mmCIF file of N, CA and C in Angstrom:
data_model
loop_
_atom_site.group_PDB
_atom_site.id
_atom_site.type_symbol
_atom_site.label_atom_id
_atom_site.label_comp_id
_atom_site.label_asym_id
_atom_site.label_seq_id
_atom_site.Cartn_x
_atom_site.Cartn_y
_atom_site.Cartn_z
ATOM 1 N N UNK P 16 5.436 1.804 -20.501
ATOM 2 C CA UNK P 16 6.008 0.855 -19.583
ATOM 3 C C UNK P 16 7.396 0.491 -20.092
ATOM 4 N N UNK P 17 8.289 0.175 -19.258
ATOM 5 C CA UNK P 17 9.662 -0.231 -19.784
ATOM 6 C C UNK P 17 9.871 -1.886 -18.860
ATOM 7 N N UNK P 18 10.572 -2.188 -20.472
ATOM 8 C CA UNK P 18 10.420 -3.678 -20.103
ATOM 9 C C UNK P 18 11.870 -4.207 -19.998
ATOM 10 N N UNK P 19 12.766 -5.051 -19.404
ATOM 11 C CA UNK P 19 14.475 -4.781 -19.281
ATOM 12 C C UNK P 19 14.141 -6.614 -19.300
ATOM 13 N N UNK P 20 15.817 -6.176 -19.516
ATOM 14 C CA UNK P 20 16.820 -7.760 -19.954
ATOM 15 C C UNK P 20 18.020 -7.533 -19.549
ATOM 16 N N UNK P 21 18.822 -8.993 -19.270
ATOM 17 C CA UNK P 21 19.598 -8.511 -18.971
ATOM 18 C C UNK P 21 21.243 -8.972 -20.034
ATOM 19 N N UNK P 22 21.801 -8.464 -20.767
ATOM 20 C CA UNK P 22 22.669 -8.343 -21.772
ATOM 21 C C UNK P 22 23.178 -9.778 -21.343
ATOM 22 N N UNK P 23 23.728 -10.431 -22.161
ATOM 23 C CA UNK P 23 24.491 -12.160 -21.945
ATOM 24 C C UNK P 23 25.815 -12.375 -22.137
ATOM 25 N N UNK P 24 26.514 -11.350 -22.576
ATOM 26 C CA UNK P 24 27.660 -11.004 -22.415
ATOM 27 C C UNK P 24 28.267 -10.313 -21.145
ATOM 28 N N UNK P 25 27.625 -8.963 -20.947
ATOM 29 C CA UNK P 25 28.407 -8.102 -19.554
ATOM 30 C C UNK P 25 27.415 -8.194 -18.593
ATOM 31 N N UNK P 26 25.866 -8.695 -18.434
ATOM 32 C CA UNK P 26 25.082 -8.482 -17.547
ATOM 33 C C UNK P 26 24.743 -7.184 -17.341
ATOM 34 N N UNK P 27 25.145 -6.025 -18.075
ATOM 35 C CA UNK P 27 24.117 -4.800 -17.809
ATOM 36 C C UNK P 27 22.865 -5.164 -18.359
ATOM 37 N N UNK P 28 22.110 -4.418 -17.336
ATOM 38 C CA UNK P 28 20.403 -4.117 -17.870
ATOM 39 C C UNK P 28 19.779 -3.491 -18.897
ATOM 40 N N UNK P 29 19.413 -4.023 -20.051
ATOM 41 C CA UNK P 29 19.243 -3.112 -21.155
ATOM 42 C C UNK P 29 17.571 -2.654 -20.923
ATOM 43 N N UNK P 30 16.817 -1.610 -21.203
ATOM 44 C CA UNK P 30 15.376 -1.331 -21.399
ATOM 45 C C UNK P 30 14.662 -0.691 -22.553
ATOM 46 N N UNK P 31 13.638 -1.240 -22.455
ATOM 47 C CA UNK P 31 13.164 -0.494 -23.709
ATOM 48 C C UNK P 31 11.664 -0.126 -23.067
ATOM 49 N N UNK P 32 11.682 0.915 -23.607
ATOM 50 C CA UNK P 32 9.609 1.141 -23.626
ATOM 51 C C UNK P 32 8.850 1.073 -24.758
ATOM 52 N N UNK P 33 7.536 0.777 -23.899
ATOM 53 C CA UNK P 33 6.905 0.111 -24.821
ATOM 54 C C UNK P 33 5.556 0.530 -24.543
ATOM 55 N N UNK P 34 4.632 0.452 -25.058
ATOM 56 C CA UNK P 34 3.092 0.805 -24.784
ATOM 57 C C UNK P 34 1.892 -0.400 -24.285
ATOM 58 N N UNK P 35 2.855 -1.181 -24.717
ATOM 59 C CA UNK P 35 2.042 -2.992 -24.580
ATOM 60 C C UNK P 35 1.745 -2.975 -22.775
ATOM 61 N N UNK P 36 0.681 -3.638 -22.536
ATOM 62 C CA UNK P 36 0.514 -4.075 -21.148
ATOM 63 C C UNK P 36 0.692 -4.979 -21.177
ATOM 64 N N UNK P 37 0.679 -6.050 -22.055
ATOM 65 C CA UNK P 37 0.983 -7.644 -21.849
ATOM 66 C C UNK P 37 1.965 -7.853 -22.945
ATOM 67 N N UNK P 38 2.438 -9.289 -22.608
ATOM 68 C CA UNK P 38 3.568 -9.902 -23.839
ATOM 69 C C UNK P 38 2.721 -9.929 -25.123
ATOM 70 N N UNK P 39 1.706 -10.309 -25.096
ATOM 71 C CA UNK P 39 0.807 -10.977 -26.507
ATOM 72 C C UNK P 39 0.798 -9.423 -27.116
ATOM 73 N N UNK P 40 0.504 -8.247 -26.735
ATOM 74 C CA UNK P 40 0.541 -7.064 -27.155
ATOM 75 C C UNK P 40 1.525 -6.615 -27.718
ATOM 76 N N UNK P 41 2.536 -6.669 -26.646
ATOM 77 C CA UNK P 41 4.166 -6.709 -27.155
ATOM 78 C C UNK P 41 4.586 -7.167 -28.035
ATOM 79 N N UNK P 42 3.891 -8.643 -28.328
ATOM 80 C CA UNK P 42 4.884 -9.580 -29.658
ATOM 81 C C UNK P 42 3.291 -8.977 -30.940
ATOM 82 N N UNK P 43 2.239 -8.448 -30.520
ATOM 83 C CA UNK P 43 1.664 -7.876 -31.828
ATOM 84 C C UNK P 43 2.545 -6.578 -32.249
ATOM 85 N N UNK P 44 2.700 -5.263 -31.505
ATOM 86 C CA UNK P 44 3.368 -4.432 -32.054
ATOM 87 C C UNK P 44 4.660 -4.900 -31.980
ATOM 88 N N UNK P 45 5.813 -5.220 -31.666
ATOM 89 C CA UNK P 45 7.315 -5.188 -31.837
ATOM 90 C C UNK P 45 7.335 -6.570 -32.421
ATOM 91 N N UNK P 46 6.454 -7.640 -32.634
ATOM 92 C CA UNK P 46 6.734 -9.020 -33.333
ATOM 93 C C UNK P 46 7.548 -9.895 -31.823
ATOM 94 N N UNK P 47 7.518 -11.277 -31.908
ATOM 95 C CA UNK P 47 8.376 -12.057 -30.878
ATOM 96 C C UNK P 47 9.759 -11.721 -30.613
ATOM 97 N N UNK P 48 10.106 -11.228 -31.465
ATOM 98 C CA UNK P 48 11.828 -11.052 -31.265
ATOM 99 C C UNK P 48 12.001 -9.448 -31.026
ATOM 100 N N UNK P 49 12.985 -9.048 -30.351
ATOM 101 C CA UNK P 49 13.693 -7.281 -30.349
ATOM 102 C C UNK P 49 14.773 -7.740 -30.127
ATOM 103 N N UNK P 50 15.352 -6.950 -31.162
ATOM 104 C CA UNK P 50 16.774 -6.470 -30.919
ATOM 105 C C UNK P 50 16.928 -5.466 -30.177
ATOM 106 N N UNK P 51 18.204 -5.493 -29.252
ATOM 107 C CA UNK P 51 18.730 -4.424 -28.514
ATOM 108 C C UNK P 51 19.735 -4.154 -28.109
ATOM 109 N N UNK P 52 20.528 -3.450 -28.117
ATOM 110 C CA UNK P 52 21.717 -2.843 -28.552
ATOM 111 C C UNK P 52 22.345 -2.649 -26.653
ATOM 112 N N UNK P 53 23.571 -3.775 -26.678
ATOM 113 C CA UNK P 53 23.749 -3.102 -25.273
ATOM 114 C C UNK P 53 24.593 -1.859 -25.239
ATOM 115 N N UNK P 54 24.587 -0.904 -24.242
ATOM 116 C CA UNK P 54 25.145 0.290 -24.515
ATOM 117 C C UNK P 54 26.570 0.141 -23.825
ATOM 118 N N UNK P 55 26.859 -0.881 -22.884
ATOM 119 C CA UNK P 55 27.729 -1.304 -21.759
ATOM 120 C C UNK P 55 29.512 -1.616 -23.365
ATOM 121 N N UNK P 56 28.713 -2.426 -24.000
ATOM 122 C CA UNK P 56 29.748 -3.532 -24.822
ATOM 123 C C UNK P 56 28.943 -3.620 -26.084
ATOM 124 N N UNK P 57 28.214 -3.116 -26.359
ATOM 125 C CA UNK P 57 27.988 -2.567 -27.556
ATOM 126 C C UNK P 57 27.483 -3.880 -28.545
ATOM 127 N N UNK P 58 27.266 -4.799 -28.018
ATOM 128 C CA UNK P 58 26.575 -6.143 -28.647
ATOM 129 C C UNK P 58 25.405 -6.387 -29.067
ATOM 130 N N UNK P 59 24.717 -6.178 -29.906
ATOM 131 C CA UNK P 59 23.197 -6.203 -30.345
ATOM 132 C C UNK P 59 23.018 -8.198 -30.090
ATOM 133 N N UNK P 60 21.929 -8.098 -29.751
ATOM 134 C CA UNK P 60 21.566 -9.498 -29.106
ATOM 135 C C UNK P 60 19.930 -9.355 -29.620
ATOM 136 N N UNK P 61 19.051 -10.129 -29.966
ATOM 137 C CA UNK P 61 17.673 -10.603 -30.494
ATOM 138 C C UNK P 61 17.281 -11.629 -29.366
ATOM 139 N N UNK P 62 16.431 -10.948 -28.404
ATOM 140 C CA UNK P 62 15.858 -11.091 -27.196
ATOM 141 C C UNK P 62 14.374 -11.803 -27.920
ATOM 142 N N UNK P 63 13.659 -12.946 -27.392
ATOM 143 C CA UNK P 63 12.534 -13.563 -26.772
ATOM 144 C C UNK P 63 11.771 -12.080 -26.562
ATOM 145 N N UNK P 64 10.130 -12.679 -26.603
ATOM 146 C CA UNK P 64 9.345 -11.146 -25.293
ATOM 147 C C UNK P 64 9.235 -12.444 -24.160
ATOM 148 N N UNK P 65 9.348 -14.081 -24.081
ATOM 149 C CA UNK P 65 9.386 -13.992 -22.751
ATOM 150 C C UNK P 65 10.607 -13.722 -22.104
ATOM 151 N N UNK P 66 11.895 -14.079 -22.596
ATOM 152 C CA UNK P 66 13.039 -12.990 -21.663
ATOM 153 C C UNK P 66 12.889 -11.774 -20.796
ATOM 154 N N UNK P 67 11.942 -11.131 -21.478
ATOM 155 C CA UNK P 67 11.722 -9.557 -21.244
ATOM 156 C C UNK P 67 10.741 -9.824 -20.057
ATOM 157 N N UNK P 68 11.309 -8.599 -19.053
ATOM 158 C CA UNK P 68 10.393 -8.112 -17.454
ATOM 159 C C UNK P 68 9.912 -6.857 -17.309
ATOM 160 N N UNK P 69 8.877 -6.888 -16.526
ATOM 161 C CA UNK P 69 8.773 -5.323 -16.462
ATOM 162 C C UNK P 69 9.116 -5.176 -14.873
ATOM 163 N N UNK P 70 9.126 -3.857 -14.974
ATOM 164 C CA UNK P 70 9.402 -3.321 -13.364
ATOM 165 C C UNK P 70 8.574 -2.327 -13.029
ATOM 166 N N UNK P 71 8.154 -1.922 -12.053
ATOM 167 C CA UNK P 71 7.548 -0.864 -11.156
ATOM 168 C C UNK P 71 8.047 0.523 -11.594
ATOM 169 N N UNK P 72 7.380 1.367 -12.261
ATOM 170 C CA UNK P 72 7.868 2.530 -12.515
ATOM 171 C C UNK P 72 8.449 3.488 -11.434
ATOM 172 N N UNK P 73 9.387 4.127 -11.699
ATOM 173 C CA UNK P 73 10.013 5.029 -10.531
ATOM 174 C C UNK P 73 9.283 6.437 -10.804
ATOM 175 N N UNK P 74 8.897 6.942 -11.839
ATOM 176 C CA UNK P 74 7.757 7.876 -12.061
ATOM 177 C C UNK P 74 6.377 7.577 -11.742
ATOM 178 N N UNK P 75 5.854 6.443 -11.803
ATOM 179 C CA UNK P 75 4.701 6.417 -10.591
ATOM 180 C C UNK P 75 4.410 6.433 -9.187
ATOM 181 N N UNK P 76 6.318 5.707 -9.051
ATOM 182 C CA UNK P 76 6.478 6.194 -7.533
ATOM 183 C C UNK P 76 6.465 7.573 -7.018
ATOM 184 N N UNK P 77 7.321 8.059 -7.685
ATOM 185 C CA UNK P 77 7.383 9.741 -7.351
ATOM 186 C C UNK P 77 6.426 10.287 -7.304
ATOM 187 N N UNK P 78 5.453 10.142 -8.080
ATOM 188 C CA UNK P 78 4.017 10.924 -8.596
ATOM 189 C C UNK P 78 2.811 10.713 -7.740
ATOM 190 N N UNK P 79 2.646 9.429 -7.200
ATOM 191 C CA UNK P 79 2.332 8.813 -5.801
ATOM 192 C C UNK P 79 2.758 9.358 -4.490
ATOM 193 N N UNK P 80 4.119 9.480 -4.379
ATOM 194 C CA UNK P 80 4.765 9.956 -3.074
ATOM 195 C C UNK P 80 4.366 11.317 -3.367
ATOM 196 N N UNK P 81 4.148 12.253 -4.441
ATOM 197 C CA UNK P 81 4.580 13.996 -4.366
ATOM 198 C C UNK P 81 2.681 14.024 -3.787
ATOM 199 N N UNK P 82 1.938 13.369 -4.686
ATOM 200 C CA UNK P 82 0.490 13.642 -4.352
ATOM 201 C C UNK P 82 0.261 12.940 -2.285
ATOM 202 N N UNK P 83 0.477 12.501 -2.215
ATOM 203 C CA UNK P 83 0.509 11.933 -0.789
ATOM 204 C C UNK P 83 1.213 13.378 0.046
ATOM 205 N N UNK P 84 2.419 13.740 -0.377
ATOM 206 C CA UNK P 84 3.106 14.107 0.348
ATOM 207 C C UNK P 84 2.631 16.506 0.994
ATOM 208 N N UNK P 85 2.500 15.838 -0.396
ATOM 209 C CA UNK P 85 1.931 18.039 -0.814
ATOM 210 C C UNK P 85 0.365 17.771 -0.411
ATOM 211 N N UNK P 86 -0.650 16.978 -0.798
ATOM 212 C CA UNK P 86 -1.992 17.070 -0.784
ATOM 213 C C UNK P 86 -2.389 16.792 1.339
ATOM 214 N N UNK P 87 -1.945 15.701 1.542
ATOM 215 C CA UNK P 87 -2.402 15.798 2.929
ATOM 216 C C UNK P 87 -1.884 17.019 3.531
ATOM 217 N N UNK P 88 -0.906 17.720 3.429
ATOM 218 C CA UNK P 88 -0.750 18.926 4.430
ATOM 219 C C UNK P 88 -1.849 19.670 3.798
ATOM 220 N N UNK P 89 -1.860 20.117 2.673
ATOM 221 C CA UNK P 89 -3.613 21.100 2.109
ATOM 222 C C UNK P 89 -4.279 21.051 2.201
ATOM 223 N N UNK P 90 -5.158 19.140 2.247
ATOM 224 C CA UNK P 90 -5.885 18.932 2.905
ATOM 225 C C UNK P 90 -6.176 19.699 4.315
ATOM 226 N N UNK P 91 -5.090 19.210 4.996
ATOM 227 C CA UNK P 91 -5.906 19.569 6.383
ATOM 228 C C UNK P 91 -5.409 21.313 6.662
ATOM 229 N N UNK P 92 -4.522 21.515 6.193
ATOM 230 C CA UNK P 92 -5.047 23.351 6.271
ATOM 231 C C UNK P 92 -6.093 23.846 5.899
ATOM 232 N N UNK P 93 -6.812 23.416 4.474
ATOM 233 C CA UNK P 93 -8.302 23.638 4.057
ATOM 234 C C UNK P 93 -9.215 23.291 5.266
ATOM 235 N N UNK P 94 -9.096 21.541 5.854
ATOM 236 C CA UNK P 94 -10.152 21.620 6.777
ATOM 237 C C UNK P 94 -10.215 22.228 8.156
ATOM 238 N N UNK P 95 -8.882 22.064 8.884
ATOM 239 C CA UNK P 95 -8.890 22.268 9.984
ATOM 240 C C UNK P 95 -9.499 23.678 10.548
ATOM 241 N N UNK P 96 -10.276 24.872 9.722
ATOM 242 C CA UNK P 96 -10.785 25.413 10.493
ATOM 243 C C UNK P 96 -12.145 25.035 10.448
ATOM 244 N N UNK P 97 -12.846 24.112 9.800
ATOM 245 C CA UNK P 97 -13.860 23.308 9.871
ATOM 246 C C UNK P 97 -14.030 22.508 11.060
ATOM 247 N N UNK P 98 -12.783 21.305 11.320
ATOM 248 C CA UNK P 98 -12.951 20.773 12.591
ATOM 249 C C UNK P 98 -12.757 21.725 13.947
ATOM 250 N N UNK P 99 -12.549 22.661 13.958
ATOM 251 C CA UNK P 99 -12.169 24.057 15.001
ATOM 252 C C UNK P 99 -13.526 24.750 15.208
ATOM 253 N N UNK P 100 -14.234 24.572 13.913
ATOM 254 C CA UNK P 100 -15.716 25.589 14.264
ATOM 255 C C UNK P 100 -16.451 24.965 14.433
ATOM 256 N N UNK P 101 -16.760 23.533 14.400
ATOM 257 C CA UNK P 101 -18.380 22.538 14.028
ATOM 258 C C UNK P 101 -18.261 21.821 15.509
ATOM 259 N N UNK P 102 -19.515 22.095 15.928
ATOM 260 C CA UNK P 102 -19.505 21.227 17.095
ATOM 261 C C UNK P 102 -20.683 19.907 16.280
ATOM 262 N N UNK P 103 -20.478 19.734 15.372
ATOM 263 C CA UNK P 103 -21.656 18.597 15.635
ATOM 264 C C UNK P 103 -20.552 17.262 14.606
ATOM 265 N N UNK P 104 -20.913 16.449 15.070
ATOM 266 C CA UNK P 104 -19.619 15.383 15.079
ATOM 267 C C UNK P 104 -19.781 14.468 13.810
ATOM 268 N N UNK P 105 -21.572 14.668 13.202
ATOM 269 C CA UNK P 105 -20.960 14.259 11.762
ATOM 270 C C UNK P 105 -20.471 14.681 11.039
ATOM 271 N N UNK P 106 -20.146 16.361 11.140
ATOM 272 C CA UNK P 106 -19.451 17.324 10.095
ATOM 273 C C UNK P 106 -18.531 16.711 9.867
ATOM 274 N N UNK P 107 -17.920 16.360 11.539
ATOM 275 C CA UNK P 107 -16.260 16.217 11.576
ATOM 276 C C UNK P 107 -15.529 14.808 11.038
ATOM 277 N N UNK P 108 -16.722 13.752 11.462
ATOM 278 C CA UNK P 108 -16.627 12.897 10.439
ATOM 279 C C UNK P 108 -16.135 13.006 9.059
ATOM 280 N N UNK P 109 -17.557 13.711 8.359
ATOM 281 C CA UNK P 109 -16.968 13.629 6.971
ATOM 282 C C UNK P 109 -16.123 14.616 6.541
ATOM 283 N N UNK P 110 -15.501 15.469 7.009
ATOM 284 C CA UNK P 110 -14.430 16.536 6.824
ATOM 285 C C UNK P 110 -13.363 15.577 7.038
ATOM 286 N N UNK P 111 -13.743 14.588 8.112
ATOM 287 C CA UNK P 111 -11.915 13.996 8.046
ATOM 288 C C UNK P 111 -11.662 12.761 7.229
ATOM 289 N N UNK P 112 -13.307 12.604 6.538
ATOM 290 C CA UNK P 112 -13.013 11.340 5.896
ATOM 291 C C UNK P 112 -12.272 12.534 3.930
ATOM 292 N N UNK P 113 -12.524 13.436 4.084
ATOM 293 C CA UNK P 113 -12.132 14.381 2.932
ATOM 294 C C UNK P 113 -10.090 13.975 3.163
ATOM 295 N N UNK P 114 -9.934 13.930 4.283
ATOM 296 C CA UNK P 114 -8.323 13.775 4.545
ATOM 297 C C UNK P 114 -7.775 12.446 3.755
ATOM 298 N N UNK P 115 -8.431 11.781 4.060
ATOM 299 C CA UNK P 115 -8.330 10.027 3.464
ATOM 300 C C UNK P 115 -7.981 10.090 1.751
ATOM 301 N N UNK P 116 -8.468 11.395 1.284
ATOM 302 C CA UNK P 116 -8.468 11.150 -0.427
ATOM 303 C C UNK P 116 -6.859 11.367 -1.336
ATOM 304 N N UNK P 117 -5.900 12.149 -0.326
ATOM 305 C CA UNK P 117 -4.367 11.797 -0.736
ATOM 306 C C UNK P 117 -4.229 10.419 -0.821
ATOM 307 N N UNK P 118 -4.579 10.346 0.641
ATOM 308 C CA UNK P 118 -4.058 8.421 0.813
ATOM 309 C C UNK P 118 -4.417 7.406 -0.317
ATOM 310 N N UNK P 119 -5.911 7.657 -0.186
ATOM 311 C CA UNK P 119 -6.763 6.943 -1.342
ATOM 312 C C UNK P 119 -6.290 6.986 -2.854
ATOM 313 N N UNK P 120 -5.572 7.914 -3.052
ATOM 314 C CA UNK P 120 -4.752 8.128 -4.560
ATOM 315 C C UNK P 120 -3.809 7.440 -4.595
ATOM 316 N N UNK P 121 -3.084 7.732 -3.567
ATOM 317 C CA UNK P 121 -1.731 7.271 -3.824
ATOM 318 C C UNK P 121 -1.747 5.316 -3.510
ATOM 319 N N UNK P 122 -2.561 4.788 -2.792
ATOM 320 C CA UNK P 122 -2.586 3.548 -2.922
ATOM 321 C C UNK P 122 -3.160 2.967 -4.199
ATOM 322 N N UNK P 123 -4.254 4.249 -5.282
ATOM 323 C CA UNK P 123 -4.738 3.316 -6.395
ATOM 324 C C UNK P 123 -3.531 3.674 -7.506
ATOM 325 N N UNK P 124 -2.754 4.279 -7.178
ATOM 326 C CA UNK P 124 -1.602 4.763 -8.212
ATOM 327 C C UNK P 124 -0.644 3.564 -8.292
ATOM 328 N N UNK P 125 -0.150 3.015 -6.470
ATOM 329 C CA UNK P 125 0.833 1.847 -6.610
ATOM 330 C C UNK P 125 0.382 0.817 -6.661
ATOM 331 N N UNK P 126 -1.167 0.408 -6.670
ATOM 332 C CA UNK P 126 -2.091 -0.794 -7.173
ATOM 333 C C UNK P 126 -2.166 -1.116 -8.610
ATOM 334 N N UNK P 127 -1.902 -0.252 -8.858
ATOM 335 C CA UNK P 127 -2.194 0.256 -10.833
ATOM 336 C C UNK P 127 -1.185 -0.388 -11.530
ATOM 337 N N UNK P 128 -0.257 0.594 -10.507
ATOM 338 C CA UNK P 128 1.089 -0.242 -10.906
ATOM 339 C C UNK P 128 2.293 -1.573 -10.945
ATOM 340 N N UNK P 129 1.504 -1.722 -9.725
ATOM 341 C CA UNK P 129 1.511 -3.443 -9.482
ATOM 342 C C UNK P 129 0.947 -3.993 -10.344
ATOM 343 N N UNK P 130 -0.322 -4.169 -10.639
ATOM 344 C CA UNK P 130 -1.120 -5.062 -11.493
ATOM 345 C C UNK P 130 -0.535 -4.877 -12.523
ATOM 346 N N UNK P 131 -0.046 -3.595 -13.024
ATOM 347 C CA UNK P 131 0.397 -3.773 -14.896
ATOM 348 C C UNK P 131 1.721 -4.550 -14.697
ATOM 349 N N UNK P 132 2.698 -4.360 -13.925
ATOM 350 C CA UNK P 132 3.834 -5.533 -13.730
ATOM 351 C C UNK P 132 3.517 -6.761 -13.682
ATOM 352 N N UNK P 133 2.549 -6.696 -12.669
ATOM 353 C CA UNK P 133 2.491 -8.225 -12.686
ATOM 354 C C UNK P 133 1.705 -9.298 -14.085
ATOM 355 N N UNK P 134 0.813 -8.381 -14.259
ATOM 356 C CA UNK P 134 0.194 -8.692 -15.384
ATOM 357 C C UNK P 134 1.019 -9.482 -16.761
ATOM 358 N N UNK P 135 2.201 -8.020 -16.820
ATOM 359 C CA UNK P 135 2.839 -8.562 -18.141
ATOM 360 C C UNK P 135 4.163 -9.802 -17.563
ATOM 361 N N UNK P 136 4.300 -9.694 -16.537
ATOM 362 C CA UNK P 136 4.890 -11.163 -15.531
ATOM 363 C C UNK P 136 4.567 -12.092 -15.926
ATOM 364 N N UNK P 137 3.385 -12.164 -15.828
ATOM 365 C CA UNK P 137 2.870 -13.270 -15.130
ATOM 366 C C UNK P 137 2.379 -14.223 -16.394
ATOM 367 N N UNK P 138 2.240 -14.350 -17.173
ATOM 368 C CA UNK P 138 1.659 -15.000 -18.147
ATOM 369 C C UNK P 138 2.760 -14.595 -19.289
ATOM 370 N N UNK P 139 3.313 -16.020 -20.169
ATOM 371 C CA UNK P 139 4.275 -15.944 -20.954
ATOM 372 C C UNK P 139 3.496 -16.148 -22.291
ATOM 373 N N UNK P 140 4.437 -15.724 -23.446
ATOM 374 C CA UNK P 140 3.475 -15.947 -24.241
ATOM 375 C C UNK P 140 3.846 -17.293 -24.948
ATOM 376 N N UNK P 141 4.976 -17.994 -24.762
ATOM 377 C CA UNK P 141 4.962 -19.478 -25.434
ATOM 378 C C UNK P 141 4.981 -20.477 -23.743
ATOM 379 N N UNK P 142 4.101 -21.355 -23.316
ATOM 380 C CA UNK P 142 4.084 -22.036 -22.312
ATOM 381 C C UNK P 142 3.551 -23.222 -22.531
ATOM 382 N N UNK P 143 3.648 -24.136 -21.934
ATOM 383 C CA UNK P 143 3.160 -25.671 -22.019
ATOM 384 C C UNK P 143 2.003 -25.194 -23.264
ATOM 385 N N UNK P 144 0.819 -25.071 -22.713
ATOM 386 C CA UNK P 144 -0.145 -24.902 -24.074
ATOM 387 C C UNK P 144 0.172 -23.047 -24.894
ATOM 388 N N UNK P 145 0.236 -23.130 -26.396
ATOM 389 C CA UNK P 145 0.380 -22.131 -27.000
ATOM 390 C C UNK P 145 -0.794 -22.245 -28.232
ATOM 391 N N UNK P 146 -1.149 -21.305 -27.916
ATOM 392 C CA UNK P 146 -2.688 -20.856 -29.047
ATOM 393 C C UNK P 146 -1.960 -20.351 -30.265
ATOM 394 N N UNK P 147 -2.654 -20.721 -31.549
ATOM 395 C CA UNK P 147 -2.001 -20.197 -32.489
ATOM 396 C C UNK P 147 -3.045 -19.292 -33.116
#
């Protein structure tokens, strides 16, 4: 996952990746503080993990859109000489509920990916109450 900030000098977006799904994960492997080096103006700055956001991967998007996009046309070239030969109408049922399983991917791919954003969003790790 890549988690961004935004530099306090020039306002470019700096990112880093990381393996953590949440902040508390984050501040166990990288500790509360990261340094990061802006590449814009060249200022190393020691960032908070609550400063730090995550965003929606653009490789889960793609990977989502390519399976959606290539699988339903195969899908239905595989079935359609199924719905062409079967006269009996639960075949055709479940042959077309077989069409639904691109779709069905690609919505648990950008669900997946929502929740891990929001996840590491949504809950800071120093807030009104802090567990020690």
């Amino acid at each position: 996952m890549k988690v961004y900030v935004k530099c306090p000098k020039c306002e470019n977006e700096l990112g880093y990746s990381t393996n953590a799904n949440t902040r508390v994960e984050f501040a166990m492997q990288d500790g509360e503080n990261k340094k990061l080096t802006c590449k814009k103006c060249g200022r190393t700055t020691d960032f908070h993990v609550d400063e730090l956001n995550a965003k929606e991967s653009n490789l889960a998007k793609i990977g989502a859109g390519l399976i959606f996009l290539i699988c339903t046309p195969l899908m239905f070239l595989f079935v359609s000489p199924i719905f062409t030969g079967s006269r009996n109408h639960y075949v055709i049922f479940i042959v077309g509920g077989f069409l639904l399983v691109p779709v069905v991917a690609y919505g648990i791919i950008k669900k997946q990916d929502q929740v891990r954003v929001s996840s590491f969003n949504r809950k800071k790790l120093k807030g009104r109450i802090h567990n020690i």
